mmCIF file with all atom_site columns, C-alpha atoms in Angstrom:
data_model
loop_
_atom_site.group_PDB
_atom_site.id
_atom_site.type_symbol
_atom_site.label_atom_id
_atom_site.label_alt_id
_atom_site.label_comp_id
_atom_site.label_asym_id
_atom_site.label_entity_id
_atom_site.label_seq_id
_atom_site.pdbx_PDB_ins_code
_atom_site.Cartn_x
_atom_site.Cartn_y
_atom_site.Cartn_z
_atom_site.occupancy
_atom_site.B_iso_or_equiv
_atom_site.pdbx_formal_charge
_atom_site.auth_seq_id
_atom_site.auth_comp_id
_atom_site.auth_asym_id
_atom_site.auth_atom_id
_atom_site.pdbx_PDB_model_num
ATOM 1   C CA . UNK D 1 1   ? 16.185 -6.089  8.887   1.00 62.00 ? 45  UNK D CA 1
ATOM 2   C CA . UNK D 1 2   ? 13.174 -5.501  6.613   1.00 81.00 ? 46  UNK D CA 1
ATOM 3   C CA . UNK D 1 3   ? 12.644 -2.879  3.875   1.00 83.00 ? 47  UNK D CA 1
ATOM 4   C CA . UNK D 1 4   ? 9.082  -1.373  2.884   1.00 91.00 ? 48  UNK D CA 1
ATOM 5   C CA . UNK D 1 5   ? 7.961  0.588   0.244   1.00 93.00 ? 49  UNK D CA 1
ATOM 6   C CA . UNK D 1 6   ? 6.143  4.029   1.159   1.00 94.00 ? 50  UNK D CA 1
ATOM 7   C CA . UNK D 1 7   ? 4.095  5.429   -1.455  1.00 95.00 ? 51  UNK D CA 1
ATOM 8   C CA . UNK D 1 8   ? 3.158  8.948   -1.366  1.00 95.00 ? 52  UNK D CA 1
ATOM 9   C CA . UNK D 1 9   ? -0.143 9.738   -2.912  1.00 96.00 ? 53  UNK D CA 1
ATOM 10  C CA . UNK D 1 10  ? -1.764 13.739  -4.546  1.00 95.00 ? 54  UNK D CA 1
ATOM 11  C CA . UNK D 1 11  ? -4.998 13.472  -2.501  1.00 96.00 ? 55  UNK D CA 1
ATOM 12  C CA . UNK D 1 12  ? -5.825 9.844   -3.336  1.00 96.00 ? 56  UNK D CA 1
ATOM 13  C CA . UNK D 1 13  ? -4.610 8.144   -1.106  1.00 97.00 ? 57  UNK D CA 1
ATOM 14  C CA . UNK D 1 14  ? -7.596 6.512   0.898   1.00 98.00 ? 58  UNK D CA 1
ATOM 15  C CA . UNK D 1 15  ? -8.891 5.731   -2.859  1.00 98.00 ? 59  UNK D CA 1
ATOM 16  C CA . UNK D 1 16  ? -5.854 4.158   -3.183  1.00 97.00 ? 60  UNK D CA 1
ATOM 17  C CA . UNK D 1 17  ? -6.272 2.372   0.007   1.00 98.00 ? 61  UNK D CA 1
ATOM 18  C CA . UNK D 1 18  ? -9.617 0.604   -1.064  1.00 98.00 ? 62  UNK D CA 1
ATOM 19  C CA . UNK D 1 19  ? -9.012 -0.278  -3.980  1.00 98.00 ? 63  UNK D CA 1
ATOM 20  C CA . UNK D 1 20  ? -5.512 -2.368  -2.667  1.00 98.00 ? 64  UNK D CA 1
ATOM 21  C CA . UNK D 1 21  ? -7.337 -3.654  0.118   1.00 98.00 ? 65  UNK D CA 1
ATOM 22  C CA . UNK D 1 22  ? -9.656 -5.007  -2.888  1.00 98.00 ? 66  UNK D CA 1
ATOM 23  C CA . UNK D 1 23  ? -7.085 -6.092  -4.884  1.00 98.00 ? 67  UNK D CA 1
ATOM 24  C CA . UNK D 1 24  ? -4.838 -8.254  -1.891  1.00 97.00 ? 68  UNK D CA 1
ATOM 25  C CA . UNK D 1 25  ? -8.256 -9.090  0.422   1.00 97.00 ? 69  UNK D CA 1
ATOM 26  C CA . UNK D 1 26  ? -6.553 -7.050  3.416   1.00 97.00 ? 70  UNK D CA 1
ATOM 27  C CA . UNK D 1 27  ? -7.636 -4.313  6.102   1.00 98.00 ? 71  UNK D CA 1
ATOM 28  C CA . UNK D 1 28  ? -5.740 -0.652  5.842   1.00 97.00 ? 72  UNK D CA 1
ATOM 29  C CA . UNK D 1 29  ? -4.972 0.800   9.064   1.00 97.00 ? 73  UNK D CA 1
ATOM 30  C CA . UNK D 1 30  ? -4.642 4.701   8.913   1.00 97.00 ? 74  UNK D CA 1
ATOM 31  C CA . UNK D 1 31  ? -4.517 8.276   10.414  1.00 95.00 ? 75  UNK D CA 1
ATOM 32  C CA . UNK D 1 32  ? -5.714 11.474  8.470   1.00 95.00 ? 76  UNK D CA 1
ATOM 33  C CA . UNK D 1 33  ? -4.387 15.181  9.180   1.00 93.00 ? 77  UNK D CA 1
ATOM 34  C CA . UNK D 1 34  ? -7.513 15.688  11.265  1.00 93.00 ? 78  UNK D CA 1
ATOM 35  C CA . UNK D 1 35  ? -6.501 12.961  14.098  1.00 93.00 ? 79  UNK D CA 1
ATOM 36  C CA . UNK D 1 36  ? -3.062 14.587  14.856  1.00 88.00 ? 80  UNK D CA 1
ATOM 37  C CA . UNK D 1 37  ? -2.727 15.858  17.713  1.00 88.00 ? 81  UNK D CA 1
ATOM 38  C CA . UNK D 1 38  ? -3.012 19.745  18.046  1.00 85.00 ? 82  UNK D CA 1
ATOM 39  C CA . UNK D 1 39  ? 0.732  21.643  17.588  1.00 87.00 ? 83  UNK D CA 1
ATOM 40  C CA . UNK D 1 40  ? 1.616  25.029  17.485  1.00 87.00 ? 84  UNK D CA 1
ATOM 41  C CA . UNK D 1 41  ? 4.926  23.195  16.049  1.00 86.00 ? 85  UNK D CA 1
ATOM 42  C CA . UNK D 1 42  ? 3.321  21.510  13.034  1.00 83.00 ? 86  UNK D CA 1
ATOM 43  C CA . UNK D 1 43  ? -0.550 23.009  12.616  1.00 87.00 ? 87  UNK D CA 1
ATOM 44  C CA . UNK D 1 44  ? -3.009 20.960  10.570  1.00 87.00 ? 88  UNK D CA 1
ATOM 45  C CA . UNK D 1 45  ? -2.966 23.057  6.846   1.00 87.00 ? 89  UNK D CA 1
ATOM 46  C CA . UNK D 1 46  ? -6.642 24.058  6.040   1.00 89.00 ? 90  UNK D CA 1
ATOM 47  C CA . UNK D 1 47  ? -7.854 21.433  3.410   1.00 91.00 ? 91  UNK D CA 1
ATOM 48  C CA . UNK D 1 48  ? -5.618 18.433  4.484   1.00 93.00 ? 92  UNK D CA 1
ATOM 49  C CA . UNK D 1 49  ? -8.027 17.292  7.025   1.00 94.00 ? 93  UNK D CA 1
ATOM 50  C CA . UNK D 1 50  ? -8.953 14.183  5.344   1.00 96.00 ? 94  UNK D CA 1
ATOM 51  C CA . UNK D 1 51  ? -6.326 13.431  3.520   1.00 96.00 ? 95  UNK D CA 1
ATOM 52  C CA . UNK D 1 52  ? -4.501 10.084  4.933   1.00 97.00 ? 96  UNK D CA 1
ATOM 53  C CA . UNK D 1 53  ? -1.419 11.305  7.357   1.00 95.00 ? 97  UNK D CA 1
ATOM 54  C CA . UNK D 1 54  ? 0.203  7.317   7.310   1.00 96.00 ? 98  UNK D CA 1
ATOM 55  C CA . UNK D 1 55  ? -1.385 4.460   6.129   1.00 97.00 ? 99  UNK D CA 1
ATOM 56  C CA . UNK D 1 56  ? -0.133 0.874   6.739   1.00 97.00 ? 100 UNK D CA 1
ATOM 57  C CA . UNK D 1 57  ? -1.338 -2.062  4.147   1.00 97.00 ? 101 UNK D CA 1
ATOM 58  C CA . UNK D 1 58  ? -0.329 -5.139  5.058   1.00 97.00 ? 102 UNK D CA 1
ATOM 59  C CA . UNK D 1 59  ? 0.170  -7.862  2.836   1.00 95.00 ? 103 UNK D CA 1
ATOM 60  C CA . UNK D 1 60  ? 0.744  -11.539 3.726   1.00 92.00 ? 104 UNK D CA 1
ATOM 61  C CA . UNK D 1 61  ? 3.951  -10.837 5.937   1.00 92.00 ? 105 UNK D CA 1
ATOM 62  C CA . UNK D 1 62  ? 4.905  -7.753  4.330   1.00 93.00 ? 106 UNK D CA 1
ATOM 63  C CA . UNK D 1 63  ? 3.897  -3.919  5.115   1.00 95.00 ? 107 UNK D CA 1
ATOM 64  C CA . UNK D 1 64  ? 3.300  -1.233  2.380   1.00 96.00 ? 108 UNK D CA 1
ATOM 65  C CA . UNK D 1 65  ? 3.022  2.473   3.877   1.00 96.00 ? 109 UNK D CA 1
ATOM 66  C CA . UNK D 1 66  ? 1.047  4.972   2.138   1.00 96.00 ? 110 UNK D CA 1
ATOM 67  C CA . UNK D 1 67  ? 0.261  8.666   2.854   1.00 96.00 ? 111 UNK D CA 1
ATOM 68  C CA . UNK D 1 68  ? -0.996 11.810  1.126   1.00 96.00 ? 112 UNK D CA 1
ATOM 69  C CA . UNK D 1 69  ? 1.246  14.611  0.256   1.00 93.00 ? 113 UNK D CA 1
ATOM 70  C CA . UNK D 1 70  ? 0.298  18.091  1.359   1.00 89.00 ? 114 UNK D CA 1
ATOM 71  C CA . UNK D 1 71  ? -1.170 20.082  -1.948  1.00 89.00 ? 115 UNK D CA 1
ATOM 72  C CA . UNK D 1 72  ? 2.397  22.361  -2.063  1.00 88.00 ? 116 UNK D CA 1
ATOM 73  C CA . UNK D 1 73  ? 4.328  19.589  -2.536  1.00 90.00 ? 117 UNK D CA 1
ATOM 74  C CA . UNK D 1 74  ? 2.848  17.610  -5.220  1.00 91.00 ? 118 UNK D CA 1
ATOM 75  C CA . UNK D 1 75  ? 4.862  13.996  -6.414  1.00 91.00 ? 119 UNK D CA 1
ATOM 76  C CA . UNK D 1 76  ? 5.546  12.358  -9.319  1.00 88.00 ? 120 UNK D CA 1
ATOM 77  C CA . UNK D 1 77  ? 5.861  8.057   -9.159  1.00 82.00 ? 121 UNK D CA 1
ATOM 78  C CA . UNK D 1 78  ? 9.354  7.044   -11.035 1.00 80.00 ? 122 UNK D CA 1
ATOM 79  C CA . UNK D 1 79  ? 8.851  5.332   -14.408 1.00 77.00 ? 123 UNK D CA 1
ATOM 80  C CA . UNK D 1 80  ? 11.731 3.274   -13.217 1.00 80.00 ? 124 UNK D CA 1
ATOM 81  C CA . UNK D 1 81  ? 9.719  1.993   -10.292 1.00 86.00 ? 125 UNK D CA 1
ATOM 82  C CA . UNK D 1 82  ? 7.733  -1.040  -9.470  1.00 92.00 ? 126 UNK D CA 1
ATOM 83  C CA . UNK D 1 83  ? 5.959  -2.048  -6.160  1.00 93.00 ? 127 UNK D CA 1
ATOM 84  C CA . UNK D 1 84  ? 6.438  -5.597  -6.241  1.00 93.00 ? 128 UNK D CA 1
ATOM 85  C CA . UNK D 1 85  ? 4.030  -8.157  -4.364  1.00 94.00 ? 129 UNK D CA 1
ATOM 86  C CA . UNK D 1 86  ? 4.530  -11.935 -4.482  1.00 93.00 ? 130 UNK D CA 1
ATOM 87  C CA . UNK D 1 87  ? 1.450  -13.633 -4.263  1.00 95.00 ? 131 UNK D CA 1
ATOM 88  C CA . UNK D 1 88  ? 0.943  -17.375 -2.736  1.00 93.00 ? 132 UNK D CA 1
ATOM 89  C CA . UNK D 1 89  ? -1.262 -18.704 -6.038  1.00 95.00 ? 133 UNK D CA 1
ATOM 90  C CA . UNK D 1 90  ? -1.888 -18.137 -9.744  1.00 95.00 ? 134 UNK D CA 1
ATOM 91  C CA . UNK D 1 91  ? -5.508 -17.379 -8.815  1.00 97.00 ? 135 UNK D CA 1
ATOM 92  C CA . UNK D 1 92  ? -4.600 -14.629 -6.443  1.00 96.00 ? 136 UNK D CA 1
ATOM 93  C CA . UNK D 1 93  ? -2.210 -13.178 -9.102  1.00 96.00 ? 137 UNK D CA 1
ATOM 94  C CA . UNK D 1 94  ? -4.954 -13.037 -11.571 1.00 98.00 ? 138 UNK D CA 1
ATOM 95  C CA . UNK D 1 95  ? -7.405 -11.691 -9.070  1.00 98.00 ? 139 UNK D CA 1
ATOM 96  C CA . UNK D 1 96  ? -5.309 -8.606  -7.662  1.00 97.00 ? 140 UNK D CA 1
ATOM 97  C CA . UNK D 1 97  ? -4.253 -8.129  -11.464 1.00 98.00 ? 141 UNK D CA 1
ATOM 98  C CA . UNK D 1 98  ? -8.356 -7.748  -12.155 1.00 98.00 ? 142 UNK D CA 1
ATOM 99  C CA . UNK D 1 99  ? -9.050 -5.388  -9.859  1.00 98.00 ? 143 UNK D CA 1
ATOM 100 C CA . UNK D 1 100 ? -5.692 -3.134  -10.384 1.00 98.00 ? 144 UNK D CA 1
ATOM 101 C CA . UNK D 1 101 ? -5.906 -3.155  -14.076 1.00 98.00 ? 145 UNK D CA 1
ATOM 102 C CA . UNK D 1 102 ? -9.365 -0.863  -13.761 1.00 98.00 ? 146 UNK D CA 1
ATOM 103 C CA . UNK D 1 103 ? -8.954 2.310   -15.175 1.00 98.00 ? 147 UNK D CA 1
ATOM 104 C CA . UNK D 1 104 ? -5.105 1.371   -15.655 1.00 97.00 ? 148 UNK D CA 1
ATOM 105 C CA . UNK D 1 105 ? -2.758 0.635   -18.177 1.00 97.00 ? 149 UNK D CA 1
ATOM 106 C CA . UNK D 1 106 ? -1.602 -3.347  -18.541 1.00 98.00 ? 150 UNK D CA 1
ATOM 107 C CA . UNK D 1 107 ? 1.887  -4.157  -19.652 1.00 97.00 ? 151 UNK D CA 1
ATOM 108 C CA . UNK D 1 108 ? 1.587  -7.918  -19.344 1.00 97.00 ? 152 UNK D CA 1
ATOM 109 C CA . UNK D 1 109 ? -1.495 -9.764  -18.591 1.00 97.00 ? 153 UNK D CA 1
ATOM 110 C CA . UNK D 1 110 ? -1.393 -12.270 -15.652 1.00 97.00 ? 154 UNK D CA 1
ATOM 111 C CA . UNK D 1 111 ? 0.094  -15.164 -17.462 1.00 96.00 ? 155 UNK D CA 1
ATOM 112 C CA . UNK D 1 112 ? 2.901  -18.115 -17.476 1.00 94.00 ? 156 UNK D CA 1
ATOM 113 C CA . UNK D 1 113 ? 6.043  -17.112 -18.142 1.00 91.00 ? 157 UNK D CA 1
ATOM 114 C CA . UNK D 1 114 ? 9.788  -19.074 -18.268 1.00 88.00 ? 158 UNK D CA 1
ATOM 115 C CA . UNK D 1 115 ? 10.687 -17.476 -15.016 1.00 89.00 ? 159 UNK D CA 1
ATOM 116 C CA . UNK D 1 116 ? 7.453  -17.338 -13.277 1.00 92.00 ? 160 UNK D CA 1
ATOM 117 C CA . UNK D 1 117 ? 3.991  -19.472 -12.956 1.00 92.00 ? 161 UNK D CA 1
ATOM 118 C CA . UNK D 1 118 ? 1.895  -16.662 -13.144 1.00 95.00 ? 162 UNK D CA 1
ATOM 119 C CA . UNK D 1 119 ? 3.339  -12.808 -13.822 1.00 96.00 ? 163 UNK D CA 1
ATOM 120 C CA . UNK D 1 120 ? 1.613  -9.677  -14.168 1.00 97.00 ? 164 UNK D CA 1
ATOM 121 C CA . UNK D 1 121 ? 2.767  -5.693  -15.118 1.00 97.00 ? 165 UNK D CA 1
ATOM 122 C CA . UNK D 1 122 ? 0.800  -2.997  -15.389 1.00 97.00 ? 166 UNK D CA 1
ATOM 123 C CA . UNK D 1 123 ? 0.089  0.675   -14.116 1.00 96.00 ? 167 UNK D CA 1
ATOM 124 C CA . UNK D 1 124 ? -2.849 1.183   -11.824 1.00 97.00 ? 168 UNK D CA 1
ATOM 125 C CA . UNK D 1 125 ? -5.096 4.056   -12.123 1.00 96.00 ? 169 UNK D CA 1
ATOM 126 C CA . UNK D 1 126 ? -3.162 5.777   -9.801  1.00 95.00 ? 170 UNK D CA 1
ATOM 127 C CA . UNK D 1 127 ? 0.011  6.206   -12.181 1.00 93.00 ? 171 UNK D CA 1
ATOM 128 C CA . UNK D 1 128 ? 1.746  3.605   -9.685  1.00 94.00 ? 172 UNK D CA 1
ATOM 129 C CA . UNK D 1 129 ? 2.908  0.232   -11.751 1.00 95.00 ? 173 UNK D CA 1
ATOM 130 C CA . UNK D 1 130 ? 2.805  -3.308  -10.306 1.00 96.00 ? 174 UNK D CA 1
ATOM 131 C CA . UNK D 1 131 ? 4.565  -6.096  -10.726 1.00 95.00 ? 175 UNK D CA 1
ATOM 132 C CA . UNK D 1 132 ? 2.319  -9.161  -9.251  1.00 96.00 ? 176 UNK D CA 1
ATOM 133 C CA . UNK D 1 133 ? 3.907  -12.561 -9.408  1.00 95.00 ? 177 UNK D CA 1
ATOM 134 C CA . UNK D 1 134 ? 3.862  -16.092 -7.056  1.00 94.00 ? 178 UNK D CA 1
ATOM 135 C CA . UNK D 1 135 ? 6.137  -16.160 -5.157  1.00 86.00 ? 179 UNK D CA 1
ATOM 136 C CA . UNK D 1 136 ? 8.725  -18.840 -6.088  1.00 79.00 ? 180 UNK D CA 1
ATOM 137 C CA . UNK D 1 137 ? 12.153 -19.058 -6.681  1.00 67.00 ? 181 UNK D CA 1
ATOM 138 C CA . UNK D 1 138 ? 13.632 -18.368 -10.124 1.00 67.00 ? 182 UNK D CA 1
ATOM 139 C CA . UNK D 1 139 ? 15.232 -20.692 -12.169 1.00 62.00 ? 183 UNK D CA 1
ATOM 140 C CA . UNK D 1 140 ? 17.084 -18.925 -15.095 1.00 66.00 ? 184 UNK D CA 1
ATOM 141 C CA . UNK D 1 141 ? 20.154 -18.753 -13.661 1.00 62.00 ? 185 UNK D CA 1
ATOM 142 C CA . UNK D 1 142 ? 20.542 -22.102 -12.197 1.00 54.00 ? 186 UNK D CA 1
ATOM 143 C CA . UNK D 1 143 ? 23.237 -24.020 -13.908 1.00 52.00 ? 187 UNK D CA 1
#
């Protein structure tokens, strides 16, 4: 079994989808409004042509989905809510952290910390917050 975020974007989302596939040196795969297939079921809303229907953003071995909301049904992200991406290296930690933190707000800069090599908060311009870290075992519980 495997679990996957799926972040839901106001209009963004293929913004969104650059600047990650900056940030994590991957290739987006997605479908906008405009490719779906005609329905008298589920008709394309004037305006959403463009926006990004599903989005898939792979990372390492690990999937995030992403998609636009339609403009009636605007969305909020949590405040209690990370995406969380484990990273193979320090320098890759510091370099997704550089692009991200654009036009965002940091919580912690990518540094060492007693449970992790190299650890990294912050909000992207987006509104959506990060947590980017190596991934690596933690040892403060280990008795």
């Amino acid at each position: 079994m495997k679990t996957s975020p799926y972040l839901i974007f106001n209009g963004n989302c293929m913004e969104a989808i650059r600047l990650y596939e900056k940030a994590f040196k991957t290739k987006a795969n997605y479908c906008q409004y405009k490719d779906t297939p005609p329905s008298e079921d589920y008709p394309v809303q004037s305006g959403t042509e463009e926006l990004v229907m599903h989005g898939i953003l792979p990372i390492g071995n690990e999937t995030i989905y992403l998609a636009d909301t339609i403009p009636a049904q605007p969305v909020a992200f949590g405040s209690g809510a990370f995406a969380c991406v484990e990273l193979d290296n320090a320098e890759d930690v510091k370099a997704a952290f550089e692009v991200l933190k654009e036009g965002g707000k940091v919580f912690c800069a990518a540094q060492e910390t007693f449970w992790n090599k190299c650890y990294a908060e912050l909000e992207d311009k987006f509104g959506l917050k990060w947590t980017i870290m190596i991934e690596e075992e933690c040892t403060c519980s280990e008795e």
